[in-house]
PDB file of C-alpha atoms in Angstrom:
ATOM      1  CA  UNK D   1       0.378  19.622 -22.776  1.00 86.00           C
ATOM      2  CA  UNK D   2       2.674  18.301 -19.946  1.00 94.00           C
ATOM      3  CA  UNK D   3       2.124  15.409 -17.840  1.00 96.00           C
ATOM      4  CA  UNK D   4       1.404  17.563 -14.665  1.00 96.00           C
ATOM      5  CA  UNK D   5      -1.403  19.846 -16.808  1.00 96.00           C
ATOM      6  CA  UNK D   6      -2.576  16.729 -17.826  1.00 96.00           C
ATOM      7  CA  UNK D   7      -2.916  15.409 -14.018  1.00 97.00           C
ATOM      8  CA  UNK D   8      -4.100  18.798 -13.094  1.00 97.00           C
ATOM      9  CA  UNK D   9      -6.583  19.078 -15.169  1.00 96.00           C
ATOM     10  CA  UNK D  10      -7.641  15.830 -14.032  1.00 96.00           C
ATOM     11  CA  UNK D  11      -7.920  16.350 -10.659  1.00 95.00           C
ATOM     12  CA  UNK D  12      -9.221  19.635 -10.011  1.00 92.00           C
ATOM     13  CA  UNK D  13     -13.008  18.853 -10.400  1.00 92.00           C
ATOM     14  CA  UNK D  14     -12.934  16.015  -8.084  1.00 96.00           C
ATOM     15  CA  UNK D  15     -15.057  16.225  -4.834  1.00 97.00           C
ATOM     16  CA  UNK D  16     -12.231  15.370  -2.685  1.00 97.00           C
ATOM     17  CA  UNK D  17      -8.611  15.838  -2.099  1.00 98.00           C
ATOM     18  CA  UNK D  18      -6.376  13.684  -4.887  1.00 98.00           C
ATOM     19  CA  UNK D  19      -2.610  13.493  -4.316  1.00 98.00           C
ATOM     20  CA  UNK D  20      -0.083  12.353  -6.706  1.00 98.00           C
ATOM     21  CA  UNK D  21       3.412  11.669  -7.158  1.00 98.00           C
ATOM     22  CA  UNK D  22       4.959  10.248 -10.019  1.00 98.00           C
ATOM     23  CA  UNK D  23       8.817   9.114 -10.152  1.00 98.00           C
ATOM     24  CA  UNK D  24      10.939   7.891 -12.709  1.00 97.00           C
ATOM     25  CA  UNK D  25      14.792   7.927 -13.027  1.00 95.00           C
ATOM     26  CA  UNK D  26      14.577  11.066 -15.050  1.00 93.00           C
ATOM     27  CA  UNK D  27      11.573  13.223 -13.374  1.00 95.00           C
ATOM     28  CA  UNK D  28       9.374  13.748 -10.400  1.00 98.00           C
ATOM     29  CA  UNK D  29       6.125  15.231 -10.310  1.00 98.00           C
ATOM     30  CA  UNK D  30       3.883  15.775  -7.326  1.00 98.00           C
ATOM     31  CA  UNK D  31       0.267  17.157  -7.135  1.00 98.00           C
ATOM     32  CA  UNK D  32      -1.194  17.855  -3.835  1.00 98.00           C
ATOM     33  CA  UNK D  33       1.485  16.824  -2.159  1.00 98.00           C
ATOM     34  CA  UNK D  34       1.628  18.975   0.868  1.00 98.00           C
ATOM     35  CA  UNK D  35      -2.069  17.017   2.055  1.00 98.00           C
ATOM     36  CA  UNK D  36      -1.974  14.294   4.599  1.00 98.00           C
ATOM     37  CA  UNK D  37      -3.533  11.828   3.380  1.00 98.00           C
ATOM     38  CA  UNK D  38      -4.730   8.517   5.217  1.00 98.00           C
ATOM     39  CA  UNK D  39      -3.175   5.804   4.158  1.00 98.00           C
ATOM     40  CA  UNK D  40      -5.419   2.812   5.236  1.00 98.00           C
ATOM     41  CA  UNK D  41      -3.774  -0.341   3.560  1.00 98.00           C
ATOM     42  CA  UNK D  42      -1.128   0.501   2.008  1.00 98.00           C
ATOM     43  CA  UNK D  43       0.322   1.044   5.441  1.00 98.00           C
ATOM     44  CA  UNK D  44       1.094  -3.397   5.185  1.00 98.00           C
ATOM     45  CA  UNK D  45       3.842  -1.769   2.753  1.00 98.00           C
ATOM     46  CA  UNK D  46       5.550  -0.460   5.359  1.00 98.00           C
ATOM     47  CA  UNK D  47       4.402  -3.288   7.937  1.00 98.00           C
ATOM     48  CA  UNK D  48       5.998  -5.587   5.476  1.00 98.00           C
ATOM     49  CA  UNK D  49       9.427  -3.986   5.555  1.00 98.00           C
ATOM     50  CA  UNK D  50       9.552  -3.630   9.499  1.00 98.00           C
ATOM     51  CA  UNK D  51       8.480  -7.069   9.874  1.00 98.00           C
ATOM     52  CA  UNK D  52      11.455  -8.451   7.376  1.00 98.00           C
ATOM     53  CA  UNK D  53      13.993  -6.368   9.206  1.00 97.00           C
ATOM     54  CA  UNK D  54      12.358  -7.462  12.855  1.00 98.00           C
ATOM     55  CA  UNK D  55      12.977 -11.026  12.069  1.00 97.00           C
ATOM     56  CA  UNK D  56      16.365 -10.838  10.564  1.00 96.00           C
ATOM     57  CA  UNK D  57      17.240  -8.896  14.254  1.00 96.00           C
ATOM     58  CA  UNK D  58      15.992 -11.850  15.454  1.00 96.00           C
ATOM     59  CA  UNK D  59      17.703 -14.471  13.418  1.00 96.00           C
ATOM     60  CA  UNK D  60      14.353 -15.779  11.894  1.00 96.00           C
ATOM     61  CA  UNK D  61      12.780 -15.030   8.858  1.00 95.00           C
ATOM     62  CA  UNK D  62       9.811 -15.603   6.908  1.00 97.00           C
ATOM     63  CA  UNK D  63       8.973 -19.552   7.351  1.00 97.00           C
ATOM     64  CA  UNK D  64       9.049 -18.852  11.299  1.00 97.00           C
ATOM     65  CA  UNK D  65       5.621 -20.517  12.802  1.00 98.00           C
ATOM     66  CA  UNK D  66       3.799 -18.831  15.619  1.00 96.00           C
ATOM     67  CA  UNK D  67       0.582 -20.756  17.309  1.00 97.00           C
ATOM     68  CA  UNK D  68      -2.603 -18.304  16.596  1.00 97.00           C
ATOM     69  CA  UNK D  69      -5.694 -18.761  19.429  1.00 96.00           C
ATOM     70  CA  UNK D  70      -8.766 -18.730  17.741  1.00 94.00           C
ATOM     71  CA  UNK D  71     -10.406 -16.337  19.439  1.00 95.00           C
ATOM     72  CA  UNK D  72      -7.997 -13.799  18.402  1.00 96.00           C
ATOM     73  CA  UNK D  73      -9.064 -13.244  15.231  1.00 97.00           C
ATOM     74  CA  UNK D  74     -12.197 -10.862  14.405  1.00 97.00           C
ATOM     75  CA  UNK D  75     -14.764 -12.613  12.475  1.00 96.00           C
ATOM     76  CA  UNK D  76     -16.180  -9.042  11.267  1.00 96.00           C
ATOM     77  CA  UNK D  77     -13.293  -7.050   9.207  1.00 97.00           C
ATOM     78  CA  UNK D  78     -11.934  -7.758   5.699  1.00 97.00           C
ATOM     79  CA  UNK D  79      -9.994 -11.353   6.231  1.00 97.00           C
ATOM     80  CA  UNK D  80     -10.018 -13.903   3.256  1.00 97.00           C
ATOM     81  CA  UNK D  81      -7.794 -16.061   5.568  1.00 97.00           C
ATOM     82  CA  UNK D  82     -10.678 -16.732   7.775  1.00 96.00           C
ATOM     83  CA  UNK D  83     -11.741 -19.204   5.312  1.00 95.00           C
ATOM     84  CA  UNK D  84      -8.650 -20.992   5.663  1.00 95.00           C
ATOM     85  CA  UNK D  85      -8.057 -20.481   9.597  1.00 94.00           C
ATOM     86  CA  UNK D  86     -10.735 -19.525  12.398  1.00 80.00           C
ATOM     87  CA  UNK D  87     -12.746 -22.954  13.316  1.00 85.00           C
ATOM     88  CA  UNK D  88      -9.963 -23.684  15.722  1.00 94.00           C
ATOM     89  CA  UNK D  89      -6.133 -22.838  17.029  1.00 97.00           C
ATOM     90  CA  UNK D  90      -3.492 -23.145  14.581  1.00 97.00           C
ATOM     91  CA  UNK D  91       0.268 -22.686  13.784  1.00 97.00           C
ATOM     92  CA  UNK D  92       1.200 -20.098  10.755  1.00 98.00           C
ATOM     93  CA  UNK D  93       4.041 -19.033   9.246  1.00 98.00           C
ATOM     94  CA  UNK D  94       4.935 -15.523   9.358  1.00 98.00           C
ATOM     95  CA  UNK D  95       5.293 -15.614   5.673  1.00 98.00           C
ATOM     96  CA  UNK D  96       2.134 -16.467   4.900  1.00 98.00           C
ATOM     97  CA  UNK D  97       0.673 -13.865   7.416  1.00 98.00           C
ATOM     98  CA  UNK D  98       3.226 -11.152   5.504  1.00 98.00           C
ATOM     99  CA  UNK D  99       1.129 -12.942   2.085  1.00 98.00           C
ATOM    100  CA  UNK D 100      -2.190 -12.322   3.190  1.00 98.00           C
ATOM    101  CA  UNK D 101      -1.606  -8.815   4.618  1.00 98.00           C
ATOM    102  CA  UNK D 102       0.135  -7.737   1.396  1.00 98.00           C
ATOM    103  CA  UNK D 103      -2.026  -9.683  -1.850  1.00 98.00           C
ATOM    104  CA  UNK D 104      -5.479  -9.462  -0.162  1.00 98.00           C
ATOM    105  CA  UNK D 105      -4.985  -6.985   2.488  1.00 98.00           C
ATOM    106  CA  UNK D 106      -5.951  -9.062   5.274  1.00 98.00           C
ATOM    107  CA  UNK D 107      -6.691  -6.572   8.347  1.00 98.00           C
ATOM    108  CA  UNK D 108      -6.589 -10.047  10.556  1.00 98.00           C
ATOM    109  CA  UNK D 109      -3.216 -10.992   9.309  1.00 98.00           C
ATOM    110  CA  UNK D 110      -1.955  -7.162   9.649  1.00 98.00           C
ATOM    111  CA  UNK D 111      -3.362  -6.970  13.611  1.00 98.00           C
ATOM    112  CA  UNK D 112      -1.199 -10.678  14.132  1.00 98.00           C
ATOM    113  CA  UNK D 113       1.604  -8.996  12.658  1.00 98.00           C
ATOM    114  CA  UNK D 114       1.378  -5.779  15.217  1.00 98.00           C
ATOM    115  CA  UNK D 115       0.819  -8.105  18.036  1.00 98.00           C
ATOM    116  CA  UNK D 116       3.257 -10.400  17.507  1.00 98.00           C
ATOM    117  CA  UNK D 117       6.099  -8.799  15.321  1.00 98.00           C
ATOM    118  CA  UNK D 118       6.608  -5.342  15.439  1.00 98.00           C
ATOM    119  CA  UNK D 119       4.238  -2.301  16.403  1.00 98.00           C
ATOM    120  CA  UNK D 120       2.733   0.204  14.586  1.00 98.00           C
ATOM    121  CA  UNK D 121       5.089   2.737  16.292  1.00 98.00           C
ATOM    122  CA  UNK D 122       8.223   0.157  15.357  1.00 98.00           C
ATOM    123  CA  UNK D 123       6.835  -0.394  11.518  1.00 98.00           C
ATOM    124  CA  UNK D 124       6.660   3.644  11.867  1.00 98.00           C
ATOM    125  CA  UNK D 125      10.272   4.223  13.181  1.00 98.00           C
ATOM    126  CA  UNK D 126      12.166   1.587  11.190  1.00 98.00           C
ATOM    127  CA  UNK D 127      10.902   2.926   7.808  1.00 98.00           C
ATOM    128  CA  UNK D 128      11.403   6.400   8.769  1.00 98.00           C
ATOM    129  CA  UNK D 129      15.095   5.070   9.127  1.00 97.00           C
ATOM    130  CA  UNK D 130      15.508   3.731   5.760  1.00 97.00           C
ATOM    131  CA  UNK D 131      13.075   5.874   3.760  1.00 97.00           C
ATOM    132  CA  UNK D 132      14.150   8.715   1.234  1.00 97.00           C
ATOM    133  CA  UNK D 133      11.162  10.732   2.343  1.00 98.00           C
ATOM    134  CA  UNK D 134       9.717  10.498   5.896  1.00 98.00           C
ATOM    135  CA  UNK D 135       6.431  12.322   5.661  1.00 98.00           C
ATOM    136  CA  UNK D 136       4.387   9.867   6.444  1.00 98.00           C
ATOM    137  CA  UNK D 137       3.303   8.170  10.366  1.00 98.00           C
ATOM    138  CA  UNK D 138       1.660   4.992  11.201  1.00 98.00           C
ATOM    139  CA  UNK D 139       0.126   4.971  14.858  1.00 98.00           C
ATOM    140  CA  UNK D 140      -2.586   2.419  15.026  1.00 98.00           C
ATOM    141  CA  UNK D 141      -3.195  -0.626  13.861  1.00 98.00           C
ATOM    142  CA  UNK D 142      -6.555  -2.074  11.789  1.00 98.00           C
ATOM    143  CA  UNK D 143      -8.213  -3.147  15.395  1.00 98.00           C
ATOM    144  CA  UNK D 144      -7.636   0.365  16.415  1.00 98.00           C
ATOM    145  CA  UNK D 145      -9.191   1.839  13.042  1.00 98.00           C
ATOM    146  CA  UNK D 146     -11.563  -0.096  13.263  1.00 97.00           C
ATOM    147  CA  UNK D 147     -12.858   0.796  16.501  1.00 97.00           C
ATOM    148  CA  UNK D 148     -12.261   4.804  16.086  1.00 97.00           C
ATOM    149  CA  UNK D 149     -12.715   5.560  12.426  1.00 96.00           C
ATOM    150  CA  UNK D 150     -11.195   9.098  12.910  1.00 96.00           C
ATOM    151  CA  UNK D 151      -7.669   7.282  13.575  1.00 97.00           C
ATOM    152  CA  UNK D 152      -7.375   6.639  10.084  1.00 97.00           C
ATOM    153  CA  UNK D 153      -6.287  10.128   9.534  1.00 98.00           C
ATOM    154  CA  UNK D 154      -3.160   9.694  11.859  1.00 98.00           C
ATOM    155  CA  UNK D 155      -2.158   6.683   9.750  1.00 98.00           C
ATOM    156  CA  UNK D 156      -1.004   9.143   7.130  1.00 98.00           C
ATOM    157  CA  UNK D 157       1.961   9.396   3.964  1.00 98.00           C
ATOM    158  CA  UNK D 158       2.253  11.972   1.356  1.00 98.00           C
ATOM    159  CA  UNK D 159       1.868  10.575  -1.960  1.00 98.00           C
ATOM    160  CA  UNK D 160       5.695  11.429  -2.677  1.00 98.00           C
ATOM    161  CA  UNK D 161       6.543   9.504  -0.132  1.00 98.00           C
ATOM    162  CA  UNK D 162       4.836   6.122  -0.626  1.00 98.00           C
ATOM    163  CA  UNK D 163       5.863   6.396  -4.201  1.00 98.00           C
ATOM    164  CA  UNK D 164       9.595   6.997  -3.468  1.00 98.00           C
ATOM    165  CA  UNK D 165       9.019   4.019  -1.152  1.00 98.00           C
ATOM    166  CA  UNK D 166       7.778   1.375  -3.561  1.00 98.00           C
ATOM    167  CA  UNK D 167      10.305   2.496  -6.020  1.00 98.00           C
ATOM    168  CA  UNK D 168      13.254   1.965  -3.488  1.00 98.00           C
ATOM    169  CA  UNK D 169      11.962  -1.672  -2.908  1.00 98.00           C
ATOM    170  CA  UNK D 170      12.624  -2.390  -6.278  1.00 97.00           C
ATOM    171  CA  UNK D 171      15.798  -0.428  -7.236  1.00 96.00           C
ATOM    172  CA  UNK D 172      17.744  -0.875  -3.804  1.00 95.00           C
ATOM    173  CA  UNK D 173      19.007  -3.487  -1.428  1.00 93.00           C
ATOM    174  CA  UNK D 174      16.556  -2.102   1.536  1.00 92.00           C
ATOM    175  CA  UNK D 175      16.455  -5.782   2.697  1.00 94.00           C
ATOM    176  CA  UNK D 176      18.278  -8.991   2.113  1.00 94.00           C
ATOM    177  CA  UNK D 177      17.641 -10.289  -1.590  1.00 95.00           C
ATOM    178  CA  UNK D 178      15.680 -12.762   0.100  1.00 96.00           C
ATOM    179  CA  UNK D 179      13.309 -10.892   1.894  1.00 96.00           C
ATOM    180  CA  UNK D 180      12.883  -8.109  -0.486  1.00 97.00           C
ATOM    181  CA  UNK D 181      11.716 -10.614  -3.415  1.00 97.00           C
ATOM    182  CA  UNK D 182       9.635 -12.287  -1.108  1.00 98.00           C
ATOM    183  CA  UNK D 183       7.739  -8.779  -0.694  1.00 98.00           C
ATOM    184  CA  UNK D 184       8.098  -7.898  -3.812  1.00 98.00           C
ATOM    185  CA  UNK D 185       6.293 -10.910  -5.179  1.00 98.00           C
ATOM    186  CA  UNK D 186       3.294 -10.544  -3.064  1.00 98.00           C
ATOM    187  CA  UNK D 187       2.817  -6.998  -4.512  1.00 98.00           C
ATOM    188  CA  UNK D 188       2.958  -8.376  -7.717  1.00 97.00           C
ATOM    189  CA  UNK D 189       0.069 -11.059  -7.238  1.00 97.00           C
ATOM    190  CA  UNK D 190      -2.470  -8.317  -5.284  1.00 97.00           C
ATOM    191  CA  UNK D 191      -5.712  -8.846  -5.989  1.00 95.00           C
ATOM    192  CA  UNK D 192      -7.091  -5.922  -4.278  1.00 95.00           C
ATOM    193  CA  UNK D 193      -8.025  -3.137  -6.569  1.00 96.00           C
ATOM    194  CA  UNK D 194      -7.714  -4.240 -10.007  1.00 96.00           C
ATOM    195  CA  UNK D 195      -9.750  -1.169 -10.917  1.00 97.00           C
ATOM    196  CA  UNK D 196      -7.208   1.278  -9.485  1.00 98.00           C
ATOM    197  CA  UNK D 197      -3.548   1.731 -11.017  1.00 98.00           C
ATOM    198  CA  UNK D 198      -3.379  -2.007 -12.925  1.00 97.00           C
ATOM    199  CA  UNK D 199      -6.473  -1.074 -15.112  1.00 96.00           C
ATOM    200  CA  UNK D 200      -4.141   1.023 -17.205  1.00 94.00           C
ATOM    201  CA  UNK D 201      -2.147  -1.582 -18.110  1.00 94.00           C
ATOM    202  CA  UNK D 202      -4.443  -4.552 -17.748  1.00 90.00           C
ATOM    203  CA  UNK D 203      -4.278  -5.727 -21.714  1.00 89.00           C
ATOM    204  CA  UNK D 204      -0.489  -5.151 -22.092  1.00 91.00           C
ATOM    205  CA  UNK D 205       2.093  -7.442 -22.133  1.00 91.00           C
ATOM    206  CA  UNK D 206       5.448  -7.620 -20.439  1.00 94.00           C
ATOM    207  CA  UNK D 207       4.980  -4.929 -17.777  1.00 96.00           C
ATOM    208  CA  UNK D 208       6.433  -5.452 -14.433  1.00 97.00           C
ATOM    209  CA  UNK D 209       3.143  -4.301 -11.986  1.00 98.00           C
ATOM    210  CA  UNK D 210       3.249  -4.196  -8.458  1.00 98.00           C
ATOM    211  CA  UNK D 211       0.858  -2.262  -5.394  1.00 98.00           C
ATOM    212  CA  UNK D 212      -0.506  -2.084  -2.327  1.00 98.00           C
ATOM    213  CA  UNK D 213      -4.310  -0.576  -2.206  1.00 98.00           C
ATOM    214  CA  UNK D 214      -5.636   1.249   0.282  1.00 98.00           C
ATOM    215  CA  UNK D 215      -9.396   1.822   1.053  1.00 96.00           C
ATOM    216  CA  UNK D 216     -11.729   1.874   4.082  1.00 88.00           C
ATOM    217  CA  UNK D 217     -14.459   4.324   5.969  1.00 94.00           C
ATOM    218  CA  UNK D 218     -16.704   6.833   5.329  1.00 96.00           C
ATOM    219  CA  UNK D 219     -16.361   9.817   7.945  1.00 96.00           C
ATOM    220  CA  UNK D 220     -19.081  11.766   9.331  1.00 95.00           C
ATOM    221  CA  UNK D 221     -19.966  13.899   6.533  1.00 96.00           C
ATOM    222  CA  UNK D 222     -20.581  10.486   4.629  1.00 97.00           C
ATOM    223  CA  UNK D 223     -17.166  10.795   2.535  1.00 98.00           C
ATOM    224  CA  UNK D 224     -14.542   7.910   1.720  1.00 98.00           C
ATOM    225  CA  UNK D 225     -11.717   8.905   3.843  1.00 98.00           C
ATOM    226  CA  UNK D 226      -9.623   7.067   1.764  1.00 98.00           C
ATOM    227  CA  UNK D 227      -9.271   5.730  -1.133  1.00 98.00           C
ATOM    228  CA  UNK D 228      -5.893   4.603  -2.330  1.00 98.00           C
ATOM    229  CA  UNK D 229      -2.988   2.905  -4.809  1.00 98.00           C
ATOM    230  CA  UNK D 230       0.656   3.055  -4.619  1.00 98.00           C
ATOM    231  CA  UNK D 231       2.614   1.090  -8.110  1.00 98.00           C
ATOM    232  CA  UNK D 232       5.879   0.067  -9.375  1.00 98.00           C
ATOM    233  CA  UNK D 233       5.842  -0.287 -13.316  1.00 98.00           C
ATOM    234  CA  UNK D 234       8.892  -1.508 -15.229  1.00 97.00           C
ATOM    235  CA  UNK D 235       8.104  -1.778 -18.978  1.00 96.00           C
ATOM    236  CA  UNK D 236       9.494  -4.468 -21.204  1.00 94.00           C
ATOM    237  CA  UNK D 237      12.372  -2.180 -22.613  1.00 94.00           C
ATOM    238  CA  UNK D 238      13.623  -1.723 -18.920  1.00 95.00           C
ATOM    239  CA  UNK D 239      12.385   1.623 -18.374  1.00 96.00           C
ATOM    240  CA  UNK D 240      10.630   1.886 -14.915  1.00 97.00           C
ATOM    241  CA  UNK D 241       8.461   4.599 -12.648  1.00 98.00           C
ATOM    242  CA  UNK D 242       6.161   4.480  -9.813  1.00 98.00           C
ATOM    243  CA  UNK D 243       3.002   6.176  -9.196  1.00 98.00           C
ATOM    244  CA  UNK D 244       0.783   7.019  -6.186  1.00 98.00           C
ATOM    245  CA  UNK D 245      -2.514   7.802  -6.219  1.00 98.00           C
ATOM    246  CA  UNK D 246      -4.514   9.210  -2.890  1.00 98.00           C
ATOM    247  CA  UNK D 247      -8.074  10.091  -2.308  1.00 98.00           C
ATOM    248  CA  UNK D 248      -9.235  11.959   0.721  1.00 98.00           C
ATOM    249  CA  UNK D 249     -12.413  12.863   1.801  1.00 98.00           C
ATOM    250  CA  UNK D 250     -14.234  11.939  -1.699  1.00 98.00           C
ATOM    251  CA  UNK D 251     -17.728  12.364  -2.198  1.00 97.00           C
ATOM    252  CA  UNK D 252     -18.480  10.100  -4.424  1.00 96.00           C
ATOM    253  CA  UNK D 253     -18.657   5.999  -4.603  1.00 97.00           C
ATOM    254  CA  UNK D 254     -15.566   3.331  -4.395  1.00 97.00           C
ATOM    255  CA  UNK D 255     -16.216   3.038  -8.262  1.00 97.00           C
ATOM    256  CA  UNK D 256     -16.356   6.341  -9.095  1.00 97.00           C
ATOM    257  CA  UNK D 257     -12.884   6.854  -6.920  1.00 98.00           C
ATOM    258  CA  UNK D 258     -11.147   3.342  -8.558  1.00 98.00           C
ATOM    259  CA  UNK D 259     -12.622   5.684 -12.089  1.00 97.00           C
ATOM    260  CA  UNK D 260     -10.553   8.331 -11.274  1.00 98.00           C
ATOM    261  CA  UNK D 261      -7.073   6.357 -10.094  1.00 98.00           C
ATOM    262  CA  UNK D 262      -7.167   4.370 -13.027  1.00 98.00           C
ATOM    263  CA  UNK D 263      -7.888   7.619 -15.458  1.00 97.00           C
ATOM    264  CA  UNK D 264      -4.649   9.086 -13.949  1.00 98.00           C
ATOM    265  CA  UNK D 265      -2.875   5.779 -13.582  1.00 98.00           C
ATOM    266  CA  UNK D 266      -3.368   5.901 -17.757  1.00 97.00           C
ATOM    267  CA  UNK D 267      -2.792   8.874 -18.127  1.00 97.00           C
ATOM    268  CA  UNK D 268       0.701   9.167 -17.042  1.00 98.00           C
ATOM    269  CA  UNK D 269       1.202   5.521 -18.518  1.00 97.00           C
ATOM    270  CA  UNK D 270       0.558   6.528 -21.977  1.00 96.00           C
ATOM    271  CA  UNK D 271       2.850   9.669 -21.919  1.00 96.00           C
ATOM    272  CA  UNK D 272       5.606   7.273 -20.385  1.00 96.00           C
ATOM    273  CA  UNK D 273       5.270   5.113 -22.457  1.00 92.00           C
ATOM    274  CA  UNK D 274       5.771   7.908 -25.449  1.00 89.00           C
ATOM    275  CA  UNK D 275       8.218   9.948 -24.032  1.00 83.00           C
ATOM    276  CA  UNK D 276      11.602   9.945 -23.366  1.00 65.00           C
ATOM    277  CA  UNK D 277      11.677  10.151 -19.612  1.00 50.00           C
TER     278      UNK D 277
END
């Protein structure tokens, strides 16, 4: 059986919408892709990107320090860094803002970045300008989300094109070499979402593994909106693909969505892995 009967077939039972798009030097194969699907999270992909480029205009870069009031940060979203920062005002780099938004998706490190960096509508426009495949928009920020849960669905990619963009970070010169591996080592030490993409590879050695998760919401019907996982993999003979992996609308439970990611995620691992792609 091929690898897209193989997706297909596990997909097409799900309650919800599941979008895929697999790329490796040799092949691409999409499911689903014509769906918008809300990106949630892995939008701080792209923030990261727009961010890097807006300092370099700017003749700064990552180790840049801007003063934080306490008061701006929201004590009630997802935000490890609040046990770090909140009791009081205090200085931060921008690099370790670009950290927390990317390894534990840190909505209160995202919103600093909008504010203070580069808008949504900026992050938006200066990927679209670099990307291989624009179908994707990013409007509002996590405050905004937050606020209007519906809004998520205007922060939106197709799976193609988060997958093409993840791959490009690691197999271009998008950025300077410094600010690329600087991103590209916080994708490599996420630890959102181990259950997603990563559990397919969790007990092998030598892989290369990077992603940015995306989750959030439930709508009015009670579904996830969104339940997400864009990878890089580069295996230890130097072969390499990316994979993303969108949920929309699902029925079911966060474990029962992170259950189907990883089932695909191992899925097209295994016939990699086996195949002369």
């Amino acid at each position: 059986m091929s690898l897209k009967d193989q997706l297909i077939s596990l997909t097409d039972t799900v309650p919800g919408a599941v979008g895929i798009a697999f790329v490796s030097e040799e092949d691409t194969i999409t499911i689903n892709n014509e769906i918008h699907y809300p990106m949630m999270s892995v939008f701080k992909l792209h923030q990261s990107l727009a961010v890097a480029n807006e300092l370099n205009k700017r003749g700064a870069d990552f180790d840049s320090i801007i003063p934080i009031r306490e008061k701006e940060l929201d004590r009630n979203t997802w935000s490890p860094m609040l046990k770090k920062y909140g009791e009081k005002d205090f200085n931060i780099s921008i690099g370790e803002l670009v950290d927390y938004a990317l390894t534990s998706s840190d909505n209160n490190a995202s919103n600093l970045l909008f504010r203070y960096i580069v808008s949504p509508k900026e992050t938006g426009n200066f990927v679209k300008s670099i990307a291989k495949d624009t179908t994707f928009n990013i409007s509002y920020s996590e405050a905004e989300m937050k606020q209007d849960h519906n809004l998520s669905y205007q922060n939106y990619t197709s799976p193609l094109s988060a997958s093409l963009l993840i791959r490009q970070l690691f197999t271009s010169d998008m950025l300077s070499p410094a600010a690329r591996n600087f991103i590209k080592t916080a994708l490599t030490t996420v630890t959102t979402g181990q259950d997603r993409l990563g559990a397919a590879i969790s007990d092998t050695q030598g892989i290369v593994f990077a992603h940015k998760t995306g989750s959030g919401f439930r709508n009015a019907a009670g579904e996830l909106i969104a339940h997400n996982d864009v990878g890089y993999f580069r295996l230890p003979d130097g072969r390499d693909y990316s994979l993303a992996v969108f949920i929309r609308d699902f029925s079911g439970s966060e474990k029962e969505a992170s259950a189907i990611i990883a089932g695909i995620s191992r899925c097209v691992y295994d016939y990699f892995k086996n195949s002369d792609m």
